[in-house]
GROMACS .gro file of C-alpha atoms in nm:
model
   89
    1MET     CA    1  10.830   9.982  11.765
    2PRO     CA    2  10.694   9.826  11.453
    3SER     CA    3  10.888   9.572  11.279
    4GLN     CA    4  11.041   9.657  10.932
    5SER     CA    5  10.795   9.409  10.757
    6ALA     CA    6  10.503   9.588  10.924
    7LEU     CA    7  10.628   9.940  10.808
    8ASN     CA    8  10.689   9.800  10.471
    9ALA     CA    9  10.317   9.681  10.474
   10ALA     CA   10  10.212  10.038  10.599
   11HIS     CA   11  10.413  10.205  10.330
   12LYS     CA   12  10.251   9.982  10.061
   13ILE     CA   13   9.894  10.033  10.180
   14GLN     CA   14   9.959  10.427  10.208
   15ALA     CA   15  10.095  10.420   9.841
   16ARG     CA   16   9.798  10.231   9.722
   17GLN     CA   17   9.562  10.470   9.908
   18THR     CA   18   9.747  10.772   9.747
   19GLU     CA   19   9.694  10.610   9.401
   20ASN     CA   20   9.339  10.534   9.468
   21SER     CA   21   9.099  10.692   9.736
   22GLU     CA   22   9.006  10.337   9.854
   23VAL     CA   23   9.196  10.027   9.921
   24ALA     CA   24   8.986   9.715   9.906
   25ALA     CA   25   9.012   9.485  10.209
   26THR     CA   26   9.120   9.201   9.983
   27ASP     CA   27   9.408   9.409   9.871
   28MET     CA   28   9.503   9.518  10.217
   29ALA     CA   29   9.484   9.157  10.341
   30ALA     CA   30   9.717   9.055  10.059
   31ILE     CA   31   9.982   9.321  10.120
   32ILE     CA   32   9.984   9.248  10.517
   33GLU     CA   33   9.992   8.881  10.447
   34GLN     CA   34  10.280   8.923  10.182
   35GLU     CA   35  10.504   9.150  10.411
   36VAL     CA   36  10.418   9.022  10.759
   37GLY     CA   37  10.325   8.646  10.703
   38PHE     CA   38   9.982   8.481  10.752
   39GLU     CA   39   9.964   8.418  11.128
   40ASP     CA   40  10.134   8.722  11.234
   41ALA     CA   41   9.912   8.918  10.987
   42ILE     CA   42   9.589   8.803  11.161
   43THR     CA   43   9.733   8.863  11.499
   44ALA     CA   44   9.843   9.208  11.417
   45LEU     CA   45   9.516   9.301  11.261
   46ILE     CA   46   9.321   9.171  11.580
   47ARG     CA   47   9.540   9.388  11.802
   48CYS     CA   48   9.477   9.681  11.577
   49ASP     CA   49   9.113   9.621  11.598
   50ARG     CA   50   9.139   9.601  11.977
   51GLN     CA   51   9.332   9.926  11.999
   52LEU     CA   52   9.078  10.101  11.789
   53GLU     CA   53   8.790   9.968  11.992
   54GLN     CA   54   8.955  10.104  12.304
   55LEU     CA   55   9.006  10.444  12.149
   56GLY     CA   56   8.612  10.439  12.080
   57VAL     CA   57   8.624  10.362  11.716
   58SER     CA   58   8.279  10.216  11.617
   59VAL     CA   59   8.232   9.891  11.432
   60ASN     CA   60   8.129  10.065  11.122
   61GLU     CA   61   8.445  10.258  11.109
   62ARG     CA   62   8.655   9.945  11.166
   63ASP     CA   63   8.472   9.777  10.868
   64PHE     CA   64   8.776   9.773  10.643
   65LEU     CA   65   8.985   9.619  10.923
   66LEU     CA   66   8.726   9.346  11.002
   67LYS     CA   67   8.704   9.269  10.625
   68ALA     CA   68   9.077   9.237  10.600
   69ILE     CA   69   9.065   8.996  10.912
   70ALA     CA   70   8.782   8.781  10.740
   71LYS     CA   71   8.962   8.760  10.415
   72LEU     CA   72   9.291   8.634  10.587
   73GLU     CA   73   9.071   8.376  10.780
   74GLY     CA   74   8.914   8.254  10.467
   75SER     CA   75   8.562   8.404  10.481
   76GLU     CA   76   8.560   8.723  10.321
   77SER     CA   77   8.180   8.756  10.329
   78ALA     CA   78   8.108   8.671  10.680
   79PRO     CA   79   8.367   8.707  10.947
   80SER     CA   80   8.372   8.443  11.226
   81ALA     CA   81   8.292   8.536  11.555
   82ASN     CA   82   8.650   8.521  11.652
   83ALA     CA   83   8.725   8.773  11.380
   84VAL     CA   84   8.473   9.030  11.496
   85ILE     CA   85   8.630   9.185  11.809
   86GLY     CA   86   8.437   9.457  11.996
   87THR     CA   87   8.070   9.519  12.035
   88VAL     CA   88   7.819   9.670  11.808
   89PRO     CA   89   7.745  10.042  11.899
   0.00000   0.00000   0.00000
């Protein structure tokens, strides 16, 4: 079961998506970092990416997630090798 802070972050992101059709990766990263904490946010996003990969979601479809990971790791334009989990289709 997700923690309360993770649920709070999910609710805030969902509310932003309701207001706007698209939530920027930088906004998503900021919300997650604020609610969950820096280290836990990166760990949670990487776990989420791995789960999506196992479900067969392509790298292109996970782009928003990879950008959020890269933003938290400090390199918004080019994620490090450790941030890009998975294989290119």
